[in-house]
PDB file of C-alpha atoms in Angstrom:
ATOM      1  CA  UNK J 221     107.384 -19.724 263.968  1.00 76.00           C
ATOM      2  CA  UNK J 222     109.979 -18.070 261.523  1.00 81.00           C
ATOM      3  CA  UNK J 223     110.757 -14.165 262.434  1.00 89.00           C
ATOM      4  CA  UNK J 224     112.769 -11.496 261.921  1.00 94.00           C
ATOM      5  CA  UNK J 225     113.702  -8.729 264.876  1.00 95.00           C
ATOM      6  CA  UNK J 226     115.623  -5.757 264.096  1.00 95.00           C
ATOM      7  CA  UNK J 227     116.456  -2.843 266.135  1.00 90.00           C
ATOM      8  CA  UNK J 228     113.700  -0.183 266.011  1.00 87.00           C
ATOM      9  CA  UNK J 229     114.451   3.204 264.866  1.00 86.00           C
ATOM     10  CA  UNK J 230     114.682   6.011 264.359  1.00 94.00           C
ATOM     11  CA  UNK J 231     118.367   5.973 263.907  1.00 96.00           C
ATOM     12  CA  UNK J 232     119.659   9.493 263.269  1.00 97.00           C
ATOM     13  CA  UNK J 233     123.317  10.036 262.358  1.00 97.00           C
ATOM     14  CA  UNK J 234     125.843  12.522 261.766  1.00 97.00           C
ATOM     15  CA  UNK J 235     127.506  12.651 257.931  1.00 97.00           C
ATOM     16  CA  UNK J 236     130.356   9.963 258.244  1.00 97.00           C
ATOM     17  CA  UNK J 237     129.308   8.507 261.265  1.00 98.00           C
ATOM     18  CA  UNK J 238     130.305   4.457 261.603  1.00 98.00           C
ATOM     19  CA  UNK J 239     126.621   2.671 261.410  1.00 97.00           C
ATOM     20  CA  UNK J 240     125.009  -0.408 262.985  1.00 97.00           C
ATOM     21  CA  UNK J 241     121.381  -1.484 262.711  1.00 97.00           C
ATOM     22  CA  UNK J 242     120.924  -5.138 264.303  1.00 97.00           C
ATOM     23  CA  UNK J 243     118.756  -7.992 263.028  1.00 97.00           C
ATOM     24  CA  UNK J 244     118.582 -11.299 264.008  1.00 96.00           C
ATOM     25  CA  UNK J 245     116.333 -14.609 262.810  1.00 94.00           C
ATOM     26  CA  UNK J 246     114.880 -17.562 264.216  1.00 88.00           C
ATOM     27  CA  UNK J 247     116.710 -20.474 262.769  1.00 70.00           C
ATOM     28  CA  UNK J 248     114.852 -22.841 261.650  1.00 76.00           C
ATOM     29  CA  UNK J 249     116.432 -24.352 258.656  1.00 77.00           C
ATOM     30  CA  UNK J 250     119.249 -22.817 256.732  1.00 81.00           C
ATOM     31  CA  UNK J 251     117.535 -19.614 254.814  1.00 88.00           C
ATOM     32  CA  UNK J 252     119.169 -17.030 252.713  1.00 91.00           C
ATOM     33  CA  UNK J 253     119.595 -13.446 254.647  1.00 94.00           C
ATOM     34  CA  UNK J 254     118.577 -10.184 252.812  1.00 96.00           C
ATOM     35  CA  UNK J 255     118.798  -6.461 253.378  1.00 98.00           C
ATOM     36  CA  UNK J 256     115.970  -3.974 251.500  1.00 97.00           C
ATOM     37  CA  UNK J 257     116.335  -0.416 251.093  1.00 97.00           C
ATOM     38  CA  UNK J 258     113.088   1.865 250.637  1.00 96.00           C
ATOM     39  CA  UNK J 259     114.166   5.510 249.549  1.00 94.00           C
ATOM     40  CA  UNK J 260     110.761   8.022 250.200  1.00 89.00           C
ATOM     41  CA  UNK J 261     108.343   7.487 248.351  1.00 87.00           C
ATOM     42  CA  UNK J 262     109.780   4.606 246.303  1.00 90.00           C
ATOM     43  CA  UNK J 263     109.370   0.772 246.620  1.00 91.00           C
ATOM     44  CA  UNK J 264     112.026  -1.520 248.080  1.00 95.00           C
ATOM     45  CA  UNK J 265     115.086  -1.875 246.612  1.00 95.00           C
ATOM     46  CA  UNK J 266     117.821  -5.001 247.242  1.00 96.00           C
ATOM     47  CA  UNK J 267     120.807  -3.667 249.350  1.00 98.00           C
ATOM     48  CA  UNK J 268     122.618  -6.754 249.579  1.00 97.00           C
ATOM     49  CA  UNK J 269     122.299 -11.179 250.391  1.00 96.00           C
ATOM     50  CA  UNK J 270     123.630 -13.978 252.080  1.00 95.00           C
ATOM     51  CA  UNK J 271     123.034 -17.387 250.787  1.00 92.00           C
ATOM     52  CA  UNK J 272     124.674 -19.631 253.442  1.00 91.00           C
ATOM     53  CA  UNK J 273     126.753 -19.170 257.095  1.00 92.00           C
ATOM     54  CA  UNK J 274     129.826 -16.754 256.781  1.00 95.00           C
ATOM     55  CA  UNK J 275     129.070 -15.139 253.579  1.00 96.00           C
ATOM     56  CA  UNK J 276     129.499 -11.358 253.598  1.00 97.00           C
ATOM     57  CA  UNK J 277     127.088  -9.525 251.140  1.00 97.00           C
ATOM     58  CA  UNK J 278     128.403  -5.916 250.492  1.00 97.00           C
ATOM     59  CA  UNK J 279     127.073  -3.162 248.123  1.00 97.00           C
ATOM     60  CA  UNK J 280     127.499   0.610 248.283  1.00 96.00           C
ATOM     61  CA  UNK J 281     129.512   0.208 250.986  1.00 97.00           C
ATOM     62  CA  UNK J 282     127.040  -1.572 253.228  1.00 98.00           C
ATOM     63  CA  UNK J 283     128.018  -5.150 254.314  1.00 98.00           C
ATOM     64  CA  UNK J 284     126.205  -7.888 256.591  1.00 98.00           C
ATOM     65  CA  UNK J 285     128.014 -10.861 257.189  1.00 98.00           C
ATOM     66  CA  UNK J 286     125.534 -14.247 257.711  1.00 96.00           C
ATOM     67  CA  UNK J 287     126.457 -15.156 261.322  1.00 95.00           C
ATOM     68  CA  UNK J 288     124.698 -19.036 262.391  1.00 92.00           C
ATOM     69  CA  UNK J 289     125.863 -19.360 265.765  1.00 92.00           C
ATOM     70  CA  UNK J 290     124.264 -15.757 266.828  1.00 94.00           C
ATOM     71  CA  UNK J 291     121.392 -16.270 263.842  1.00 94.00           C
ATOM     72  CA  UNK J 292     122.064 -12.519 263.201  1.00 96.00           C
ATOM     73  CA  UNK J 293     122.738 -10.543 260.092  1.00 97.00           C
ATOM     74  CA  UNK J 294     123.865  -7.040 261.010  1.00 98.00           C
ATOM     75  CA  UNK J 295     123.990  -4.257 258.447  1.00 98.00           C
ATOM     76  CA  UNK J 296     127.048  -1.863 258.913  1.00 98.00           C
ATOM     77  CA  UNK J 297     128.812   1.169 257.227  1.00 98.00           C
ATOM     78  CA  UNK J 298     131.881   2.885 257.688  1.00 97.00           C
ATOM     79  CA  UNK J 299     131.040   6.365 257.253  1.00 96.00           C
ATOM     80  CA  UNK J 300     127.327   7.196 256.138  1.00 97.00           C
ATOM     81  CA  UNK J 301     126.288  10.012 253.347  1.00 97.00           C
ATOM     82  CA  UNK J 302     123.155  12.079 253.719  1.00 97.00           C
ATOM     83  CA  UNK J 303     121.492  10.090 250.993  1.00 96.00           C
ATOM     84  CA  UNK J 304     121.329   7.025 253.084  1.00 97.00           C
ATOM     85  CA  UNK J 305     118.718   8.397 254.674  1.00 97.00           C
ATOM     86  CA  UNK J 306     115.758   5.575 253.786  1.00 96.00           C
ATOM     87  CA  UNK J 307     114.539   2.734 255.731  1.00 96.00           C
ATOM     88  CA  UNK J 308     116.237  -0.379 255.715  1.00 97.00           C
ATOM     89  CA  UNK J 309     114.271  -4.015 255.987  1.00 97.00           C
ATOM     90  CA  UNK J 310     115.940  -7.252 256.748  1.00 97.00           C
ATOM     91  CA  UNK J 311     114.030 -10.467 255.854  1.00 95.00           C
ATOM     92  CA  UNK J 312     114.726 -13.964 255.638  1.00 92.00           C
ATOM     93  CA  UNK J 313     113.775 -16.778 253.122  1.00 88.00           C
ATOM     94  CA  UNK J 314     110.998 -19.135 254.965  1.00 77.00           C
ATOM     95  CA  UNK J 315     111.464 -22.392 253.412  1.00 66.00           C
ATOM     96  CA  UNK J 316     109.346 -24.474 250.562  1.00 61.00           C
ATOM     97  CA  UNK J 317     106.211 -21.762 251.857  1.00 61.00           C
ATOM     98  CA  UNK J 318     107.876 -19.430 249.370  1.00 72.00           C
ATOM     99  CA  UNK J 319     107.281 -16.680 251.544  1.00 82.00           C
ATOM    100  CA  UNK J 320     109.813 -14.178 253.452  1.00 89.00           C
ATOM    101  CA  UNK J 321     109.738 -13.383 256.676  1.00 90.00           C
ATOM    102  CA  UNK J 322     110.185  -9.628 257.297  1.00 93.00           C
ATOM    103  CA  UNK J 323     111.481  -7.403 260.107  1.00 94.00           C
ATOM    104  CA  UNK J 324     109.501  -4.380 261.066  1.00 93.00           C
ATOM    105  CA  UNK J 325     112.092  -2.119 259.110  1.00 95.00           C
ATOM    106  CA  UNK J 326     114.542   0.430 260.636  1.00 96.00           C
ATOM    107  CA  UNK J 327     114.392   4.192 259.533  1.00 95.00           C
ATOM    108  CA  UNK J 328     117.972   5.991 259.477  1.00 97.00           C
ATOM    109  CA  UNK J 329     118.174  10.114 259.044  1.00 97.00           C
ATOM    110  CA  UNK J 330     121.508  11.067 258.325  1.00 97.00           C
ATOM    111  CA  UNK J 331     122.536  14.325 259.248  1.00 96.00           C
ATOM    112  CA  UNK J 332     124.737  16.870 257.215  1.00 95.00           C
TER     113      UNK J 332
ATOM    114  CA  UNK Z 128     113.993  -4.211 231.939  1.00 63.00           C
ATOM    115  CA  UNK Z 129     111.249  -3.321 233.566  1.00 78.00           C
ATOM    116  CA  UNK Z 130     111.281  -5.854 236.327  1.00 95.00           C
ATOM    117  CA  UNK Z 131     107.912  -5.455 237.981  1.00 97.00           C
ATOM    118  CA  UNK Z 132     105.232  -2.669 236.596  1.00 96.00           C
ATOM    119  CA  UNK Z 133     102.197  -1.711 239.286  1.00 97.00           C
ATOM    120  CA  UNK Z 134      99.369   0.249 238.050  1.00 96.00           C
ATOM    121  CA  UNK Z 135      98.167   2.327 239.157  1.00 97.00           C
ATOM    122  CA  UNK Z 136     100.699   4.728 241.360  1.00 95.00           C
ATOM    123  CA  UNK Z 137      97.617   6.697 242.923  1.00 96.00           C
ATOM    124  CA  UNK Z 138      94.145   5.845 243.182  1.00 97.00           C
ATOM    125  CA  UNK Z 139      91.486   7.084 245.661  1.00 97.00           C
ATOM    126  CA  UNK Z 140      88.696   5.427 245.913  1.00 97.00           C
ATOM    127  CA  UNK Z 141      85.183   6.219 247.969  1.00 98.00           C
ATOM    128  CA  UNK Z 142      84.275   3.771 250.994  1.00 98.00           C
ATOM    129  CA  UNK Z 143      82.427   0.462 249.219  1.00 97.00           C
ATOM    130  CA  UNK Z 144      83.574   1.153 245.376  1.00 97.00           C
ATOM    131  CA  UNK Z 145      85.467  -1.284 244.255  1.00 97.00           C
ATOM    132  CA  UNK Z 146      89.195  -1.687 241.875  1.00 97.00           C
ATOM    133  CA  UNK Z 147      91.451  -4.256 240.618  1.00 98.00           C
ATOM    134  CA  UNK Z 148      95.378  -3.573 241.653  1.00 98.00           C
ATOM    135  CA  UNK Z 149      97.656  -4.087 238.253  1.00 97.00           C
ATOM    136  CA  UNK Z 150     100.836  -6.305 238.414  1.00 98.00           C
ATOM    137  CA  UNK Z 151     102.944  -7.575 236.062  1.00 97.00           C
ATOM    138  CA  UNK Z 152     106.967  -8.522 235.900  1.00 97.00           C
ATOM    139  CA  UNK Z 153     108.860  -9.371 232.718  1.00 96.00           C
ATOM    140  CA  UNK Z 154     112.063 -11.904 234.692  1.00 95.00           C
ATOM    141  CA  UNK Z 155     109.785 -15.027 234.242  1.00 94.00           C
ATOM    142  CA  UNK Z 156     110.011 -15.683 237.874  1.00 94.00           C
ATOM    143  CA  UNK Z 157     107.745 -17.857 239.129  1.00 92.00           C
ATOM    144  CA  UNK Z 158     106.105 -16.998 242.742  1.00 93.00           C
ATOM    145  CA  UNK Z 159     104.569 -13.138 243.230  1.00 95.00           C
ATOM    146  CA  UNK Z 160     103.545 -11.500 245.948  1.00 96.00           C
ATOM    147  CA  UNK Z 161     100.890  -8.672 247.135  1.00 97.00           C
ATOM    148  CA  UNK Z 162     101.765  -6.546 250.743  1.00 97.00           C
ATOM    149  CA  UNK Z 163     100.630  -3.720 252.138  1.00 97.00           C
ATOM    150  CA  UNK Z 164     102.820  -1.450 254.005  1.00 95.00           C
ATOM    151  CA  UNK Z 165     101.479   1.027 256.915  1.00 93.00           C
ATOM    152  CA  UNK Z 166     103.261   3.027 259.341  1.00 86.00           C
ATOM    153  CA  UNK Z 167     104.930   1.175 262.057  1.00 81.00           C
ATOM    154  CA  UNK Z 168     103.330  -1.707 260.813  1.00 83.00           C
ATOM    155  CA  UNK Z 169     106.176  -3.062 257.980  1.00 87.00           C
ATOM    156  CA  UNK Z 170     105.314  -5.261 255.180  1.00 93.00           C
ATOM    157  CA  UNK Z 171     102.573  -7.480 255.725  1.00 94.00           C
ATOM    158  CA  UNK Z 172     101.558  -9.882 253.283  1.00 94.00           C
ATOM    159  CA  UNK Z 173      98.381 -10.078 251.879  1.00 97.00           C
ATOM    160  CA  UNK Z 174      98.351 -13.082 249.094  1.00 96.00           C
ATOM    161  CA  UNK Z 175     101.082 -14.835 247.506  1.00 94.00           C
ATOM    162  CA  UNK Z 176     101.145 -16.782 244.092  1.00 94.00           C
ATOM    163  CA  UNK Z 177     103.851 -19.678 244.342  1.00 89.00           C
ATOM    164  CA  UNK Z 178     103.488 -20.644 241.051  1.00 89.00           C
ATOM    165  CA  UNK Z 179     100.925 -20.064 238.050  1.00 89.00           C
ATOM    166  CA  UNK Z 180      98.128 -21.434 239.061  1.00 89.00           C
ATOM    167  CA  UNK Z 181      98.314 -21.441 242.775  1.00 92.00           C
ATOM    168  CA  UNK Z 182      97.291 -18.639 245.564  1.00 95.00           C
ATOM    169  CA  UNK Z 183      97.503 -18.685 249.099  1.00 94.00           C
ATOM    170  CA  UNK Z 184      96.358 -16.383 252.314  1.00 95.00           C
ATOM    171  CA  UNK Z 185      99.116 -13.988 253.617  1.00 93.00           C
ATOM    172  CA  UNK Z 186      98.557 -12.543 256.939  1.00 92.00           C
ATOM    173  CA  UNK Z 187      96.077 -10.222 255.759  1.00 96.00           C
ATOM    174  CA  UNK Z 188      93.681 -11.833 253.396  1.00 97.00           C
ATOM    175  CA  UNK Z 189      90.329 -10.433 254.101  1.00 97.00           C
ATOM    176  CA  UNK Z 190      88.571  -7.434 251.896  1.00 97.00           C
ATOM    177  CA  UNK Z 191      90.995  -8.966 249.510  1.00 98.00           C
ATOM    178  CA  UNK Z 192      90.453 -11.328 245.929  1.00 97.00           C
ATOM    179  CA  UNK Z 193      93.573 -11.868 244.028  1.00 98.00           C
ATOM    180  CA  UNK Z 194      94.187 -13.567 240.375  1.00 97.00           C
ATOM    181  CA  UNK Z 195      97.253 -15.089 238.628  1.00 96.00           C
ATOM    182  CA  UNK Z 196      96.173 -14.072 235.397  1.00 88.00           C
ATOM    183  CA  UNK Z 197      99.270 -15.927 233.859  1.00 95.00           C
ATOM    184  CA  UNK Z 198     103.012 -16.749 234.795  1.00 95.00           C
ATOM    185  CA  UNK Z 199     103.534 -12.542 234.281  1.00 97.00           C
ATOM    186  CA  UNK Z 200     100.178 -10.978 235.533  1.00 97.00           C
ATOM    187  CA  UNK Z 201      99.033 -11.314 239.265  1.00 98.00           C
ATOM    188  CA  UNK Z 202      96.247  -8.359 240.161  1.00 98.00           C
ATOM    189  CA  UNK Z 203      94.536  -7.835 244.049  1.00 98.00           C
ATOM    190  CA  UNK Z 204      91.153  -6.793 244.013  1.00 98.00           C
ATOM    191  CA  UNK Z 205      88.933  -5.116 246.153  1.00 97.00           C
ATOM    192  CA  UNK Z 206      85.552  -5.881 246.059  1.00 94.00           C
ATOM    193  CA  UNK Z 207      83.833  -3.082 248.326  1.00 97.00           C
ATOM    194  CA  UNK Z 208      87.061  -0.915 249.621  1.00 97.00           C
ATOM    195  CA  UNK Z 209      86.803   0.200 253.317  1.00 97.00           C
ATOM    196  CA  UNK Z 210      88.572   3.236 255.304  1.00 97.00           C
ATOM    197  CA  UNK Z 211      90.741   0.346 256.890  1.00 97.00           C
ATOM    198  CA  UNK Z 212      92.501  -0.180 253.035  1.00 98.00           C
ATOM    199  CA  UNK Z 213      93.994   2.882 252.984  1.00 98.00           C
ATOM    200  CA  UNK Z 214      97.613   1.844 253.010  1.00 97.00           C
ATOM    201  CA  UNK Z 215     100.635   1.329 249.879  1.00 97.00           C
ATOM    202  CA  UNK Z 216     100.316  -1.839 248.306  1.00 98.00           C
ATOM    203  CA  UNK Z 217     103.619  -3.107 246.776  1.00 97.00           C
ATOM    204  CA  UNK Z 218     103.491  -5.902 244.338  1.00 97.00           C
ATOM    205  CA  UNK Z 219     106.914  -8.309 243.982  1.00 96.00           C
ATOM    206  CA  UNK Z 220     108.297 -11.427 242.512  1.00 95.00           C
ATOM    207  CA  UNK Z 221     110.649 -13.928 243.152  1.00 93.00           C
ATOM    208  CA  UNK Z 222     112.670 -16.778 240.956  1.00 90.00           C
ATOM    209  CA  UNK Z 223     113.173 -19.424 243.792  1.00 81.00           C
ATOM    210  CA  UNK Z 224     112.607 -20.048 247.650  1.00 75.00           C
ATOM    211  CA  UNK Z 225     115.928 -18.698 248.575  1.00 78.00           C
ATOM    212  CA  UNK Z 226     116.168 -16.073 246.211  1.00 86.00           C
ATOM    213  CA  UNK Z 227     116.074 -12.086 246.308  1.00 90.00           C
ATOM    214  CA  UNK Z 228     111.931 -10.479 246.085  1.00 93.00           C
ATOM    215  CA  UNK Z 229     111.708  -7.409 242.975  1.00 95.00           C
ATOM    216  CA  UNK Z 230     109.290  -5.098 243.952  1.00 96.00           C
ATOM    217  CA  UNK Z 231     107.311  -2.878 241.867  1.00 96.00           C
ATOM    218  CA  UNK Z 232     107.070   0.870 242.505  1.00 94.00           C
ATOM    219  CA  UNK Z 233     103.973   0.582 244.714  1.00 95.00           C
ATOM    220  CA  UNK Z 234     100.282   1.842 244.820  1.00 97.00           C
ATOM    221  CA  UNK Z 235      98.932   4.066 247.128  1.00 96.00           C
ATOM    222  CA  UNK Z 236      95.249   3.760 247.694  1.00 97.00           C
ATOM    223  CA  UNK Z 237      92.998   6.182 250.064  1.00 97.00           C
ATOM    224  CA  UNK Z 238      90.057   5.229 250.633  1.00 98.00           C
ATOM    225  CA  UNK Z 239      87.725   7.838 251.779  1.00 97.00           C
TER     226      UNK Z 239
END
Protein backbone atom coordinates (compact mmCIF):
# COMPACT_ATOMS: atom_id res chain seq x y z
CA UNK A 1 0.00 0.00 0.00
CA UNK A 2 0.86 3.83 -0.07
CA UNK A 3 3.79 4.86 2.59
CA UNK A 4 5.99 7.22 3.59
CA UNK A 5 9.74 6.35 5.15
CA UNK A 6 11.86 8.97 6.47
CA UNK A 7 15.05 8.81 8.24
CA UNK A 8 14.56 8.35 12.01
CA UNK A 9 15.93 10.78 14.37
CA UNK A 10 17.10 12.25 16.53
CA UNK A 11 19.07 14.53 14.36
CA UNK A 12 21.16 16.90 16.48
CA UNK A 13 23.10 19.73 14.81
CA UNK A 14 25.48 22.36 15.37
CA UNK A 15 24.16 26.27 14.68
CA UNK A 16 24.82 26.62 10.82
CA UNK A 17 25.36 23.22 10.12
CA UNK A 18 24.24 22.12 6.24
CA UNK A 19 21.00 19.72 6.96
CA UNK A 20 19.51 16.60 5.34
CA UNK A 21 16.59 14.54 6.61
CA UNK A 22 15.55 11.82 3.85
CA UNK A 23 12.05 10.70 2.87
CA UNK A 24 10.96 8.73 0.25
CA UNK A 25 7.24 7.35 -1.05
CA UNK A 26 5.80 4.49 -2.66
CA UNK A 27 4.62 5.60 -6.02
CA UNK A 28 1.64 4.69 -6.79
CA UNK A 29 0.02 7.35 -8.80
CA UNK A 30 1.29 10.85 -9.12
CA UNK A 31 0.57 12.53 -5.44
CA UNK A 32 1.51 15.90 -4.21
CA UNK A 33 4.70 15.83 -1.65
CA UNK A 34 4.49 17.83 1.67
CA UNK A 35 6.77 18.76 4.53
CA UNK A 36 5.06 19.57 8.28
CA UNK A 37 6.74 21.29 10.97
CA UNK A 38 5.55 20.70 14.73
CA UNK A 39 7.29 23.35 17.10
CA UNK A 40 6.81 21.89 21.10
CA UNK A 41 3.91 21.88 22.17
CA UNK A 42 2.13 23.26 19.09
CA UNK A 43 0.23 21.50 16.21
CA UNK A 44 1.67 20.98 12.73
CA UNK A 45 2.47 23.62 10.72
CA UNK A 46 3.04 23.52 6.56
CA UNK A 47 6.83 23.90 5.79
CA UNK A 48 6.61 23.64 2.22
CA UNK A 49 4.79 21.34 -1.20
CA UNK A 50 5.32 19.78 -4.33
CA UNK A 51 2.51 19.32 -6.68
CA UNK A 52 4.10 17.36 -9.57
CA UNK A 53 7.88 15.76 -10.59
CA UNK A 54 10.73 18.45 -10.42
CA UNK A 55 9.04 21.09 -8.52
CA UNK A 56 11.14 22.58 -5.72
CA UNK A 57 9.00 23.84 -2.71
CA UNK A 58 11.14 26.26 -0.53
CA UNK A 59 10.16 28.34 2.59
CA UNK A 60 12.34 29.71 5.38
CA UNK A 61 15.07 28.53 3.75
CA UNK A 62 14.10 24.88 3.66
CA UNK A 63 13.66 23.34 0.14
CA UNK A 64 12.65 19.68 -1.12
CA UNK A 65 12.71 19.17 -4.61
CA UNK A 66 9.88 16.31 -5.92
CA UNK A 67 12.27 13.67 -7.36
CA UNK A 68 9.99 10.60 -9.52
CA UNK A 69 12.66 8.48 -10.62
CA UNK A 70 14.07 8.02 -6.81
CA UNK A 71 10.20 8.66 -5.41
CA UNK A 72 12.01 10.78 -2.74
CA UNK A 73 11.43 14.23 -1.39
CA UNK A 74 14.38 15.29 0.74
CA UNK A 75 14.20 18.30 3.03
CA UNK A 76 17.52 20.36 3.16
CA UNK A 77 19.01 23.63 4.65
CA UNK A 78 22.01 25.47 4.22
CA UNK A 79 22.89 26.54 7.55
CA UNK A 80 20.31 25.73 10.45
CA UNK A 81 19.28 28.31 13.47
CA UNK A 82 18.58 27.06 16.96
CA UNK A 83 14.90 27.64 16.45
CA UNK A 84 14.63 24.89 13.97
CA UNK A 85 14.68 22.73 16.53
CA UNK A 86 10.95 20.91 16.03
CA UNK A 87 10.05 17.79 14.35
CA UNK A 88 9.58 17.64 10.84
CA UNK A 89 6.80 15.17 9.04
CA UNK A 90 6.74 14.36 5.41
CA UNK A 91 3.46 12.96 3.97
CA UNK A 92 2.08 12.31 0.74
CA UNK A 93 -1.43 12.82 -0.86
CA UNK A 94 -3.12 9.12 -1.23
CA UNK A 95 -5.37 9.48 -4.07
CA UNK A 96 -9.46 9.87 -4.38
CA UNK A 97 -9.27 8.13 -0.41
CA UNK A 98 -8.68 11.73 0.62
CA UNK A 99 -6.37 10.66 3.09
CA UNK A 100 -2.41 11.35 3.55
CA UNK A 101 -0.06 9.07 4.08
CA UNK A 102 2.41 10.09 6.83
CA UNK A 103 6.03 9.34 7.74
CA UNK A 104 6.86 8.57 11.31
CA UNK A 105 8.32 12.22 11.71
CA UNK A 106 12.01 13.19 12.26
CA UNK A 107 13.03 15.24 15.44
CA UNK A 108 16.07 17.78 14.81
CA UNK A 109 17.90 19.62 18.04
CA UNK A 110 19.96 22.26 16.89
CA UNK A 111 22.74 23.19 18.88
CA UNK A 112 24.04 26.80 19.75
CA UNK B 1 -8.50 33.69 10.14
CA UNK B 2 -8.74 31.27 12.40
CA UNK B 3 -8.22 28.28 10.20
CA UNK B 4 -9.06 25.35 12.43
CA UNK B 5 -10.24 25.96 16.31
CA UNK B 6 -9.96 22.59 18.74
CA UNK B 7 -11.53 22.72 22.04
CA UNK B 8 -10.58 21.92 24.38
CA UNK B 9 -6.49 22.36 24.73
CA UNK B 10 -6.46 20.18 28.06
CA UNK B 11 -8.84 17.85 29.40
CA UNK B 12 -8.33 14.94 31.84
CA UNK B 13 -10.69 12.71 32.13
CA UNK B 14 -11.18 9.52 34.73
CA UNK B 15 -11.02 5.86 33.14
CA UNK B 16 -14.86 5.15 31.63
CA UNK B 17 -16.23 8.98 31.69
CA UNK B 18 -16.93 10.03 28.66
CA UNK B 19 -16.32 13.71 26.26
CA UNK B 20 -16.96 15.02 22.92
CA UNK B 21 -13.57 16.51 21.12
CA UNK B 22 -14.54 20.19 19.53
CA UNK B 23 -13.55 20.99 15.86
CA UNK B 24 -14.33 23.51 13.71
CA UNK B 25 -12.42 25.44 10.59
CA UNK B 26 -13.65 28.63 8.94
CA UNK B 27 -11.67 27.93 4.93
CA UNK B 28 -14.85 26.02 3.75
CA UNK B 29 -12.75 23.08 2.93
CA UNK B 30 -14.41 20.18 2.44
CA UNK B 31 -12.74 16.79 3.93
CA UNK B 32 -11.53 16.90 7.93
CA UNK B 33 -9.67 14.80 9.73
CA UNK B 34 -9.20 13.43 13.52
CA UNK B 35 -5.39 11.80 14.56
CA UNK B 36 -3.85 11.07 17.45
CA UNK B 37 -0.25 11.53 17.92
CA UNK B 38 1.94 9.40 20.57
CA UNK B 39 5.51 9.12 21.03
CA UNK B 40 7.34 7.26 18.43
CA UNK B 41 4.20 6.41 17.10
CA UNK B 42 3.52 9.66 14.46
CA UNK B 43 0.19 10.65 13.32
CA UNK B 44 -2.22 8.02 13.10
CA UNK B 45 -5.53 8.58 11.87
CA UNK B 46 -8.46 7.93 13.63
CA UNK B 47 -11.66 9.07 11.35
CA UNK B 48 -11.82 11.15 8.40
CA UNK B 49 -14.85 13.19 6.95
CA UNK B 50 -14.42 13.44 3.01
CA UNK B 51 -17.16 15.49 2.59
CA UNK B 52 -20.34 16.67 4.70
CA UNK B 53 -22.08 13.94 5.18
CA UNK B 54 -19.65 11.15 4.90
CA UNK B 55 -17.19 9.38 7.64
CA UNK B 56 -14.87 6.72 7.31
CA UNK B 57 -12.46 4.39 9.70
CA UNK B 58 -8.80 5.64 9.96
CA UNK B 59 -6.37 3.25 11.30
CA UNK B 60 -7.52 3.64 14.69
CA UNK B 61 -11.24 3.67 14.90
CA UNK B 62 -12.19 1.83 17.96
CA UNK B 63 -13.20 3.63 21.52
CA UNK B 64 -13.94 6.25 18.97
CA UNK B 65 -17.65 7.96 17.54
CA UNK B 66 -17.18 10.90 15.36
CA UNK B 67 -19.90 13.50 13.80
CA UNK B 68 -19.84 15.96 10.85
CA UNK B 69 -22.04 18.26 12.45
CA UNK B 70 -21.99 20.46 9.21
CA UNK B 71 -19.50 21.43 6.30
CA UNK B 72 -17.47 23.53 9.43
CA UNK B 73 -18.00 21.31 12.60
CA UNK B 74 -16.53 17.68 12.83
CA UNK B 75 -16.27 16.51 16.81
CA UNK B 76 -14.64 12.76 18.06
CA UNK B 77 -16.24 11.35 20.89
CA UNK B 78 -15.46 9.08 23.45
CA UNK B 79 -17.96 7.11 24.81
CA UNK B 80 -16.26 5.39 27.98
CA UNK B 81 -12.42 6.81 27.78
CA UNK B 82 -9.73 4.17 28.67
CA UNK B 83 -5.94 4.59 30.00
CA UNK B 84 -5.01 3.52 26.31
CA UNK B 85 -6.59 7.27 25.03
CA UNK B 86 -4.23 9.14 26.64
CA UNK B 87 -2.49 10.67 23.68
CA UNK B 88 -2.84 14.54 21.63
CA UNK B 89 -5.54 14.52 19.33
CA UNK B 90 -5.07 17.03 16.44
CA UNK B 91 -8.02 17.91 14.36
CA UNK B 92 -7.30 19.18 10.43
CA UNK B 93 -8.86 20.01 7.16
CA UNK B 94 -8.22 19.90 3.73
CA UNK B 95 -9.72 21.72 0.34
CA UNK B 96 -8.91 18.88 -2.23
CA UNK B 97 -7.15 15.36 -2.57
CA UNK B 98 -3.88 16.85 -3.47
CA UNK B 99 -3.94 19.71 -1.38
CA UNK B 100 -2.02 20.93 1.90
CA UNK B 101 -3.94 19.46 5.63
CA UNK B 102 -4.54 22.80 8.39
CA UNK B 103 -4.31 21.55 11.63
CA UNK B 104 -5.76 22.88 14.68
CA UNK B 105 -3.71 23.52 17.83
CA UNK B 106 -4.37 20.07 19.31
CA UNK B 107 -5.97 18.46 22.49
CA UNK B 108 -4.29 16.71 24.97
CA UNK B 109 -6.34 14.22 26.86
CA UNK B 110 -5.08 12.00 30.03
CA UNK B 111 -6.99 9.68 30.95
CA UNK B 112 -6.46 8.44 34.38
Amino acid sequence: GDSVTQMEGPVTLSEEAFLTINCTYTATGYPSLFWYVQYPGEGLQLLLKATKADDKGSNKGFEATYRKETTSFHLEKGSVQVSDSAVYFCARSAGNNRKLIWGLGTSLAVNP
Amino acid sequence: NAGVTQTPKFQVLKTGQSMTLQCAQDMNHNSMYWYRQDPGMGLRLIYYSASEGTTDKGEVPNGYNVSRLNKREFSLRLESAAPSQTSVYFCASRERWNTEAFFGQGTRLTVV
